[in-house]
PDB file of C-alpha atoms in Angstrom:
ATOM      1  CA  UNK A   1       0.000   0.000   0.000  1.00 54.00           C
ATOM      2  CA  UNK A   2       1.443   3.349  -1.045  1.00 72.00           C
ATOM      3  CA  UNK A   3       1.996   5.977   1.617  1.00 85.00           C
ATOM      4  CA  UNK A   4       0.045   9.239   1.226  1.00 91.00           C
ATOM      5  CA  UNK A   5       2.043  12.358   0.357  1.00 95.00           C
ATOM      6  CA  UNK A   6       3.175  14.624   3.167  1.00 97.00           C
ATOM      7  CA  UNK A   7       4.856  18.037   3.051  1.00 98.00           C
ATOM      8  CA  UNK A   8       7.232  19.046   5.838  1.00 98.00           C
ATOM      9  CA  UNK A   9       7.775  22.787   6.246  1.00 98.00           C
ATOM     10  CA  UNK A  10      11.205  22.711   7.864  1.00 98.00           C
ATOM     11  CA  UNK A  11      13.274  25.489   9.391  1.00 98.00           C
ATOM     12  CA  UNK A  12      16.950  25.256   8.437  1.00 97.00           C
ATOM     13  CA  UNK A  13      18.103  27.841  10.958  1.00 96.00           C
ATOM     14  CA  UNK A  14      20.422  30.734  10.068  1.00 95.00           C
ATOM     15  CA  UNK A  15      23.201  28.797   8.342  1.00 94.00           C
ATOM     16  CA  UNK A  16      25.432  26.915  10.751  1.00 96.00           C
ATOM     17  CA  UNK A  17      24.588  23.252  10.015  1.00 96.00           C
ATOM     18  CA  UNK A  18      25.139  22.324  13.662  1.00 96.00           C
ATOM     19  CA  UNK A  19      22.151  24.507  14.577  1.00 97.00           C
ATOM     20  CA  UNK A  20      19.775  22.255  12.642  1.00 97.00           C
ATOM     21  CA  UNK A  21      17.322  20.455  14.895  1.00 97.00           C
ATOM     22  CA  UNK A  22      17.614  16.678  15.145  1.00 97.00           C
ATOM     23  CA  UNK A  23      14.224  16.357  13.453  1.00 98.00           C
ATOM     24  CA  UNK A  24      15.199  18.617  10.554  1.00 98.00           C
ATOM     25  CA  UNK A  25      18.384  16.622  10.007  1.00 97.00           C
ATOM     26  CA  UNK A  26      16.475  13.338   9.965  1.00 98.00           C
ATOM     27  CA  UNK A  27      13.881  14.627   7.517  1.00 98.00           C
ATOM     28  CA  UNK A  28      16.603  15.781   5.125  1.00 97.00           C
ATOM     29  CA  UNK A  29      18.059  12.271   5.100  1.00 97.00           C
ATOM     30  CA  UNK A  30      14.656  10.679   4.543  1.00 97.00           C
ATOM     31  CA  UNK A  31      13.207  13.119   1.983  1.00 97.00           C
ATOM     32  CA  UNK A  32      12.138  12.110  -1.514  1.00 96.00           C
ATOM     33  CA  UNK A  33      12.502  15.698  -2.655  1.00 98.00           C
ATOM     34  CA  UNK A  34      13.725  18.957  -1.099  1.00 98.00           C
ATOM     35  CA  UNK A  35      12.404  22.378  -2.126  1.00 98.00           C
ATOM     36  CA  UNK A  36      14.797  24.969  -0.721  1.00 97.00           C
ATOM     37  CA  UNK A  37      15.232  28.713  -0.351  1.00 94.00           C
ATOM     38  CA  UNK A  38      18.095  31.097  -1.111  1.00 92.00           C
ATOM     39  CA  UNK A  39      19.129  31.451   2.539  1.00 92.00           C
ATOM     40  CA  UNK A  40      19.684  27.737   3.131  1.00 96.00           C
ATOM     41  CA  UNK A  41      23.449  27.393   3.500  1.00 95.00           C
ATOM     42  CA  UNK A  42      25.629  25.318   1.197  1.00 94.00           C
ATOM     43  CA  UNK A  43      26.801  23.288   4.193  1.00 95.00           C
ATOM     44  CA  UNK A  44      23.249  22.222   4.954  1.00 97.00           C
ATOM     45  CA  UNK A  45      22.557  21.362   1.323  1.00 97.00           C
ATOM     46  CA  UNK A  46      25.521  18.944   1.362  1.00 96.00           C
ATOM     47  CA  UNK A  47      23.682  16.966   4.053  1.00 96.00           C
ATOM     48  CA  UNK A  48      21.000  15.984   1.543  1.00 97.00           C
ATOM     49  CA  UNK A  49      21.707  12.524   0.064  1.00 96.00           C
ATOM     50  CA  UNK A  50      23.031  12.681  -3.495  1.00 94.00           C
ATOM     51  CA  UNK A  51      20.074  10.781  -4.954  1.00 93.00           C
ATOM     52  CA  UNK A  52      17.447  13.158  -3.542  1.00 97.00           C
ATOM     53  CA  UNK A  53      15.741  15.481  -6.012  1.00 97.00           C
ATOM     54  CA  UNK A  54      16.212  19.175  -5.227  1.00 97.00           C
ATOM     55  CA  UNK A  55      14.320  22.259  -6.410  1.00 97.00           C
ATOM     56  CA  UNK A  56      15.697  25.761  -5.873  1.00 96.00           C
ATOM     57  CA  UNK A  57      12.978  28.363  -5.346  1.00 95.00           C
ATOM     58  CA  UNK A  58      15.016  31.228  -3.878  1.00 86.00           C
ATOM     59  CA  UNK A  59      13.778  34.801  -3.736  1.00 72.00           C
ATOM     60  CA  UNK A  60      15.849  37.976  -3.433  1.00 63.00           C
ATOM     61  CA  UNK A  61      14.811  41.614  -3.472  1.00 59.00           C
ATOM     62  CA  UNK A  62      13.778  42.430  -7.025  1.00 54.00           C
ATOM     63  CA  UNK A  63      14.514  38.943  -8.304  1.00 56.00           C
ATOM     64  CA  UNK A  64      12.352  35.898  -7.670  1.00 57.00           C
ATOM     65  CA  UNK A  65      13.422  32.572  -9.132  1.00 75.00           C
ATOM     66  CA  UNK A  66       9.815  31.507  -8.556  1.00 89.00           C
ATOM     67  CA  UNK A  67       6.862  33.510  -7.304  1.00 92.00           C
ATOM     68  CA  UNK A  68       5.112  32.489  -4.111  1.00 93.00           C
ATOM     69  CA  UNK A  69       2.126  31.226  -6.094  1.00 95.00           C
ATOM     70  CA  UNK A  70       4.438  29.086  -8.213  1.00 96.00           C
ATOM     71  CA  UNK A  71       6.091  27.653  -5.113  1.00 96.00           C
ATOM     72  CA  UNK A  72       2.703  26.784  -3.655  1.00 97.00           C
ATOM     73  CA  UNK A  73       1.720  25.068  -6.884  1.00 97.00           C
ATOM     74  CA  UNK A  74       5.014  23.147  -7.017  1.00 97.00           C
ATOM     75  CA  UNK A  75       4.478  21.654  -3.562  1.00 98.00           C
ATOM     76  CA  UNK A  76       1.026  20.428  -4.545  1.00 97.00           C
ATOM     77  CA  UNK A  77       2.306  19.146  -7.890  1.00 97.00           C
ATOM     78  CA  UNK A  78       5.024  17.108  -6.176  1.00 97.00           C
ATOM     79  CA  UNK A  79       2.539  15.679  -3.694  1.00 97.00           C
ATOM     80  CA  UNK A  80       0.111  14.656  -6.422  1.00 96.00           C
ATOM     81  CA  UNK A  81       2.956  13.160  -8.458  1.00 94.00           C
ATOM     82  CA  UNK A  82       3.461  10.509  -5.800  1.00 91.00           C
ATOM     83  CA  UNK A  83       6.244  12.000  -3.699  1.00 93.00           C
ATOM     84  CA  UNK A  84       5.557  10.880  -0.131  1.00 93.00           C
ATOM     85  CA  UNK A  85       8.125  12.877   1.861  1.00 97.00           C
ATOM     86  CA  UNK A  86       8.470  16.417   0.531  1.00 98.00           C
ATOM     87  CA  UNK A  87      10.700  18.734   2.567  1.00 98.00           C
ATOM     88  CA  UNK A  88      10.134  22.441   2.060  1.00 98.00           C
ATOM     89  CA  UNK A  89      13.375  23.796   3.524  1.00 98.00           C
ATOM     90  CA  UNK A  90      13.382  27.407   4.684  1.00 97.00           C
ATOM     91  CA  UNK A  91      16.086  29.565   6.228  1.00 96.00           C
ATOM     92  CA  UNK A  92      15.533  30.374   9.894  1.00 96.00           C
ATOM     93  CA  UNK A  93      12.069  29.462  11.153  1.00 98.00           C
ATOM     94  CA  UNK A  94       9.236  28.793   8.681  1.00 97.00           C
ATOM     95  CA  UNK A  95       6.746  30.951  10.572  1.00 97.00           C
ATOM     96  CA  UNK A  96       8.898  34.039  11.253  1.00 96.00           C
ATOM     97  CA  UNK A  97       8.913  36.186   8.107  1.00 94.00           C
ATOM     98  CA  UNK A  98       9.236  32.942   6.136  1.00 91.00           C
ATOM     99  CA  UNK A  99       5.786  32.668   4.530  1.00 94.00           C
ATOM    100  CA  UNK A 100       5.466  29.192   5.984  1.00 96.00           C
ATOM    101  CA  UNK A 101       1.933  29.898   7.144  1.00 97.00           C
ATOM    102  CA  UNK A 102       0.937  30.969   3.623  1.00 97.00           C
ATOM    103  CA  UNK A 103       2.224  27.709   2.186  1.00 98.00           C
ATOM    104  CA  UNK A 104       0.575  25.714   4.969  1.00 98.00           C
ATOM    105  CA  UNK A 105      -2.783  27.380   4.277  1.00 98.00           C
ATOM    106  CA  UNK A 106      -2.502  26.588   0.580  1.00 98.00           C
ATOM    107  CA  UNK A 107      -1.664  22.958   1.318  1.00 98.00           C
ATOM    108  CA  UNK A 108      -4.668  22.786   3.640  1.00 98.00           C
ATOM    109  CA  UNK A 109      -6.925  24.220   0.933  1.00 98.00           C
ATOM    110  CA  UNK A 110      -5.660  21.595  -1.517  1.00 97.00           C
ATOM    111  CA  UNK A 111      -6.091  18.751   0.949  1.00 97.00           C
ATOM    112  CA  UNK A 112      -2.364  17.979   1.232  1.00 97.00           C
ATOM    113  CA  UNK A 113      -1.207  16.813   4.705  1.00 97.00           C
ATOM    114  CA  UNK A 114       1.648  18.834   6.180  1.00 98.00           C
ATOM    115  CA  UNK A 115       3.783  19.261   9.295  1.00 98.00           C
ATOM    116  CA  UNK A 116       5.770  22.268  10.484  1.00 98.00           C
ATOM    117  CA  UNK A 117       9.232  21.844  11.997  1.00 98.00           C
ATOM    118  CA  UNK A 118      10.542  24.940  13.832  1.00 98.00           C
ATOM    119  CA  UNK A 119      14.017  26.298  13.174  1.00 98.00           C
ATOM    120  CA  UNK A 120      16.228  28.699  15.093  1.00 97.00           C
ATOM    121  CA  UNK A 121      15.405  32.156  13.832  1.00 97.00           C
ATOM    122  CA  UNK A 122      18.068  34.740  12.966  1.00 96.00           C
ATOM    123  CA  UNK A 123      16.991  37.117  15.732  1.00 97.00           C
ATOM    124  CA  UNK A 124      18.122  34.544  18.274  1.00 97.00           C
ATOM    125  CA  UNK A 125      21.046  32.801  16.576  1.00 97.00           C
ATOM    126  CA  UNK A 126      22.789  35.696  14.807  1.00 97.00           C
ATOM    127  CA  UNK A 127      22.692  37.947  17.844  1.00 98.00           C
ATOM    128  CA  UNK A 128      24.029  35.142  20.031  1.00 97.00           C
ATOM    129  CA  UNK A 129      26.907  34.512  17.608  1.00 97.00           C
ATOM    130  CA  UNK A 130      27.633  38.248  17.705  1.00 97.00           C
ATOM    131  CA  UNK A 131      27.700  38.384  21.507  1.00 97.00           C
ATOM    132  CA  UNK A 132      24.474  40.386  21.795  1.00 98.00           C
ATOM    133  CA  UNK A 133      21.784  39.188  24.228  1.00 98.00           C
ATOM    134  CA  UNK A 134      18.225  39.989  23.235  1.00 98.00           C
ATOM    135  CA  UNK A 135      17.295  40.738  26.844  1.00 98.00           C
ATOM    136  CA  UNK A 136      19.368  41.747  29.851  1.00 98.00           C
ATOM    137  CA  UNK A 137      18.310  42.915  33.284  1.00 97.00           C
ATOM    138  CA  UNK A 138      18.364  46.689  33.428  1.00 96.00           C
ATOM    139  CA  UNK A 139      18.924  47.113  29.683  1.00 97.00           C
ATOM    140  CA  UNK A 140      16.108  45.360  27.807  1.00 97.00           C
ATOM    141  CA  UNK A 141      12.973  43.740  29.157  1.00 96.00           C
ATOM    142  CA  UNK A 142      11.345  42.911  25.826  1.00 97.00           C
ATOM    143  CA  UNK A 143      12.148  42.131  22.181  1.00 98.00           C
ATOM    144  CA  UNK A 144      10.439  43.303  18.998  1.00 98.00           C
ATOM    145  CA  UNK A 145      11.015  41.611  15.662  1.00 97.00           C
ATOM    146  CA  UNK A 146       9.924  43.472  12.528  1.00 97.00           C
ATOM    147  CA  UNK A 147      10.532  43.263   8.817  1.00 94.00           C
ATOM    148  CA  UNK A 148      12.303  46.185   7.185  1.00 91.00           C
ATOM    149  CA  UNK A 149      11.182  45.176   3.710  1.00 80.00           C
ATOM    150  CA  UNK A 150       8.181  46.560   1.852  1.00 72.00           C
ATOM    151  CA  UNK A 151       6.639  45.920  -1.533  1.00 65.00           C
ATOM    152  CA  UNK A 152       6.781  48.202  -4.566  1.00 61.00           C
ATOM    153  CA  UNK A 153       9.122  50.712  -2.888  1.00 63.00           C
ATOM    154  CA  UNK A 154       6.403  51.935  -0.552  1.00 72.00           C
ATOM    155  CA  UNK A 155       7.349  53.494   2.825  1.00 74.00           C
ATOM    156  CA  UNK A 156       7.619  51.061   5.707  1.00 86.00           C
ATOM    157  CA  UNK A 157       4.270  50.708   7.447  1.00 87.00           C
ATOM    158  CA  UNK A 158       5.481  50.406  11.042  1.00 93.00           C
ATOM    159  CA  UNK A 159       4.354  51.928  14.328  1.00 95.00           C
ATOM    160  CA  UNK A 160       7.486  53.996  14.908  1.00 97.00           C
ATOM    161  CA  UNK A 161       6.287  55.494  18.202  1.00 97.00           C
ATOM    162  CA  UNK A 162       5.786  52.012  19.587  1.00 97.00           C
ATOM    163  CA  UNK A 163       9.147  50.766  18.294  1.00 97.00           C
ATOM    164  CA  UNK A 164      11.120  53.700  19.704  1.00 98.00           C
ATOM    165  CA  UNK A 165      11.241  52.172  23.179  1.00 97.00           C
ATOM    166  CA  UNK A 166      14.646  52.387  24.912  1.00 97.00           C
ATOM    167  CA  UNK A 167      13.774  49.382  27.111  1.00 97.00           C
ATOM    168  CA  UNK A 168      13.205  47.138  24.091  1.00 98.00           C
ATOM    169  CA  UNK A 169      15.618  45.371  21.766  1.00 98.00           C
ATOM    170  CA  UNK A 170      14.532  45.941  18.172  1.00 98.00           C
ATOM    171  CA  UNK A 171      15.545  43.324  15.597  1.00 98.00           C
ATOM    172  CA  UNK A 172      14.964  44.202  11.951  1.00 98.00           C
ATOM    173  CA  UNK A 173      14.901  41.485   9.300  1.00 97.00           C
ATOM    174  CA  UNK A 174      15.542  42.444   5.667  1.00 93.00           C
ATOM    175  CA  UNK A 175      16.147  46.073   6.611  1.00 94.00           C
ATOM    176  CA  UNK A 176      19.486  46.797   4.971  1.00 94.00           C
ATOM    177  CA  UNK A 177      17.932  48.617   2.017  1.00 91.00           C
ATOM    178  CA  UNK A 178      15.858  50.896   4.270  1.00 93.00           C
ATOM    179  CA  UNK A 179      18.371  51.761   6.984  1.00 96.00           C
ATOM    180  CA  UNK A 180      18.169  55.501   6.434  1.00 96.00           C
ATOM    181  CA  UNK A 181      14.395  55.496   6.778  1.00 95.00           C
ATOM    182  CA  UNK A 182      14.551  53.215   9.821  1.00 97.00           C
ATOM    183  CA  UNK A 183      17.173  55.313  11.603  1.00 97.00           C
ATOM    184  CA  UNK A 184      15.446  58.603  10.780  1.00 97.00           C
ATOM    185  CA  UNK A 185      11.953  57.446  11.737  1.00 96.00           C
ATOM    186  CA  UNK A 186      13.076  55.970  15.061  1.00 98.00           C
ATOM    187  CA  UNK A 187      14.930  59.152  16.002  1.00 98.00           C
ATOM    188  CA  UNK A 188      11.951  61.315  15.039  1.00 98.00           C
ATOM    189  CA  UNK A 189       9.840  59.075  17.286  1.00 98.00           C
ATOM    190  CA  UNK A 190      12.122  59.845  20.210  1.00 98.00           C
ATOM    191  CA  UNK A 191      14.772  57.102  20.276  1.00 98.00           C
ATOM    192  CA  UNK A 192      18.215  58.581  20.924  1.00 98.00           C
ATOM    193  CA  UNK A 193      20.619  58.621  18.004  1.00 98.00           C
ATOM    194  CA  UNK A 194      23.260  57.378  20.430  1.00 98.00           C
ATOM    195  CA  UNK A 195      21.397  54.122  21.026  1.00 98.00           C
ATOM    196  CA  UNK A 196      23.792  51.200  20.395  1.00 98.00           C
ATOM    197  CA  UNK A 197      23.125  49.339  17.168  1.00 98.00           C
ATOM    198  CA  UNK A 198      24.650  46.529  15.156  1.00 98.00           C
ATOM    199  CA  UNK A 199      24.652  45.042  11.674  1.00 98.00           C
ATOM    200  CA  UNK A 200      25.278  41.309  11.430  1.00 98.00           C
ATOM    201  CA  UNK A 201      26.048  39.946   7.974  1.00 97.00           C
ATOM    202  CA  UNK A 202      25.941  36.193   7.265  1.00 96.00           C
ATOM    203  CA  UNK A 203      25.212  35.468  10.905  1.00 96.00           C
ATOM    204  CA  UNK A 204      26.462  32.070  12.231  1.00 96.00           C
ATOM    205  CA  UNK A 205      28.366  31.405   8.983  1.00 95.00           C
ATOM    206  CA  UNK A 206      32.145  31.078   8.909  1.00 92.00           C
ATOM    207  CA  UNK A 207      32.320  34.476   7.160  1.00 93.00           C
ATOM    208  CA  UNK A 208      30.055  36.269   9.636  1.00 95.00           C
ATOM    209  CA  UNK A 209      30.760  40.002   9.803  1.00 95.00           C
ATOM    210  CA  UNK A 210      29.609  42.418  12.472  1.00 96.00           C
ATOM    211  CA  UNK A 211      29.530  46.200  12.805  1.00 97.00           C
ATOM    212  CA  UNK A 212      28.963  47.872  16.182  1.00 97.00           C
ATOM    213  CA  UNK A 213      27.745  51.430  15.870  1.00 97.00           C
ATOM    214  CA  UNK A 214      24.895  53.718  16.925  1.00 98.00           C
ATOM    215  CA  UNK A 215      21.417  54.311  15.565  1.00 98.00           C
ATOM    216  CA  UNK A 216      22.444  57.635  14.031  1.00 98.00           C
ATOM    217  CA  UNK A 217      25.470  56.122  12.319  1.00 97.00           C
ATOM    218  CA  UNK A 218      23.808  52.937  11.047  1.00 97.00           C
ATOM    219  CA  UNK A 219      23.177  54.042   7.438  1.00 97.00           C
ATOM    220  CA  UNK A 220      26.658  55.507   6.980  1.00 97.00           C
ATOM    221  CA  UNK A 221      28.432  52.520   8.497  1.00 97.00           C
ATOM    222  CA  UNK A 222      26.463  50.110   6.316  1.00 97.00           C
ATOM    223  CA  UNK A 223      27.498  52.104   3.250  1.00 97.00           C
ATOM    224  CA  UNK A 224      31.153  52.620   4.174  1.00 97.00           C
ATOM    225  CA  UNK A 225      31.705  49.016   5.232  1.00 97.00           C
ATOM    226  CA  UNK A 226      29.704  47.720   2.238  1.00 97.00           C
ATOM    227  CA  UNK A 227      27.368  45.392   4.083  1.00 97.00           C
ATOM    228  CA  UNK A 228      25.279  43.125   1.887  1.00 96.00           C
ATOM    229  CA  UNK A 229      22.371  40.757   2.357  1.00 93.00           C
ATOM    230  CA  UNK A 230      21.607  38.731   4.327  1.00 94.00           C
ATOM    231  CA  UNK A 231      22.130  41.157   7.181  1.00 97.00           C
ATOM    232  CA  UNK A 232      20.276  41.523  10.466  1.00 98.00           C
ATOM    233  CA  UNK A 233      19.880  44.885  12.214  1.00 98.00           C
ATOM    234  CA  UNK A 234      19.852  45.069  16.016  1.00 98.00           C
ATOM    235  CA  UNK A 235      19.020  48.293  17.873  1.00 98.00           C
ATOM    236  CA  UNK A 236      19.083  48.628  21.643  1.00 98.00           C
ATOM    237  CA  UNK A 237      21.207  49.052  24.732  1.00 98.00           C
ATOM    238  CA  UNK A 238      22.077  45.347  24.832  1.00 98.00           C
ATOM    239  CA  UNK A 239      24.400  45.870  21.857  1.00 98.00           C
ATOM    240  CA  UNK A 240      26.804  47.558  24.279  1.00 97.00           C
ATOM    241  CA  UNK A 241      27.440  44.144  25.896  1.00 97.00           C
ATOM    242  CA  UNK A 242      28.975  42.734  22.698  1.00 96.00           C
ATOM    243  CA  UNK A 243      32.549  43.299  23.882  1.00 88.00           C
ATOM    244  CA  UNK A 244      32.070  41.267  27.060  1.00 93.00           C
ATOM    245  CA  UNK A 245      29.916  38.510  25.569  1.00 95.00           C
ATOM    246  CA  UNK A 246      31.582  38.104  22.175  1.00 89.00           C
ATOM    247  CA  UNK A 247      32.955  34.550  21.936  1.00 87.00           C
ATOM    248  CA  UNK A 248      34.153  34.727  18.351  1.00 79.00           C
ATOM    249  CA  UNK A 249      37.176  36.611  17.061  1.00 67.00           C
ATOM    250  CA  UNK A 250      36.576  40.327  16.520  1.00 52.00           C
ATOM    251  CA  UNK A 251      38.573  43.083  14.873  1.00 47.00           C
ATOM    252  CA  UNK A 252      40.385  45.802  16.821  1.00 43.00           C
ATOM    253  CA  UNK A 253      37.915  48.349  15.404  1.00 45.00           C
ATOM    254  CA  UNK A 254      34.929  46.389  16.741  1.00 48.00           C
ATOM    255  CA  UNK A 255      36.511  45.998  20.167  1.00 50.00           C
ATOM    256  CA  UNK A 256      37.258  49.722  20.383  1.00 49.00           C
ATOM    257  CA  UNK A 257      33.699  50.651  19.386  1.00 47.00           C
ATOM    258  CA  UNK A 258      32.276  48.173  21.900  1.00 48.00           C
ATOM    259  CA  UNK A 259      34.310  49.848  24.658  1.00 53.00           C
ATOM    260  CA  UNK A 260      32.903  53.253  23.691  1.00 50.00           C
ATOM    261  CA  UNK A 261      29.338  51.911  23.706  1.00 49.00           C
ATOM    262  CA  UNK A 262      29.872  50.242  27.092  1.00 50.00           C
ATOM    263  CA  UNK A 263      31.159  53.479  28.607  1.00 53.00           C
ATOM    264  CA  UNK A 264      28.155  55.335  27.160  1.00 49.00           C
ATOM    265  CA  UNK A 265      25.683  52.926  28.751  1.00 46.00           C
ATOM    266  CA  UNK A 266      27.427  53.141  32.141  1.00 51.00           C
ATOM    267  CA  UNK A 267      27.285  56.941  31.998  1.00 51.00           C
ATOM    268  CA  UNK A 268      23.519  56.872  31.362  1.00 47.00           C
ATOM    269  CA  UNK A 269      22.830  54.364  34.160  1.00 46.00           C
TER     270      UNK A 269
END
């Protein structure tokens, strides 16, 4: 008796293959076919057995290899073609800015069984690898995660007054292209331009790069240091702890900036 098709929406985490969950690793080994995104690392792709069919459906700003509707249709097509274990592999967590819920709804509408396997999201993993805690007593008592990307070049539709909270750590996904707007809007809403901030490029990868700066200097530092996607933006007083909590090698420039930020936070306390 043939097994019914099943789609697994799997989080691949931020890139380091050792951050894959045990379940995600097992499903990759057992999959009949893997449909994967642009942000799934090469190291994780090498874990897929050589005989497993793979479909690349990556999307980047302004360039989509496949549209979301086409991806949805592909998953259903594979299920109806007799594939019994279909892994839809997504960077980070499928349900945090990953459109996993959209794909799950479409599968439900088409009567295709599915499961969702969580992954470590970039807000947690990339900040940890950069020595930045999301919360810390006396510095941050909450975390906000927002997307800094908008469609058709429209202004970001965010509640800036709510986000400009000095007691909150703000993590911005896909915000590199709108840093000037983000920095300006937050300062106009009352958040100090001296608030510590960071850019983390290729977080958890072997070529991870980090810039420690301030909210006011974010756009300029991103331009001067030529940061590219994927990059995560972190804004909040916890960034000042990066010098003490950094457990990966840092440059002299980063260490010096971290010392300045730490002194600034102590002065405000």
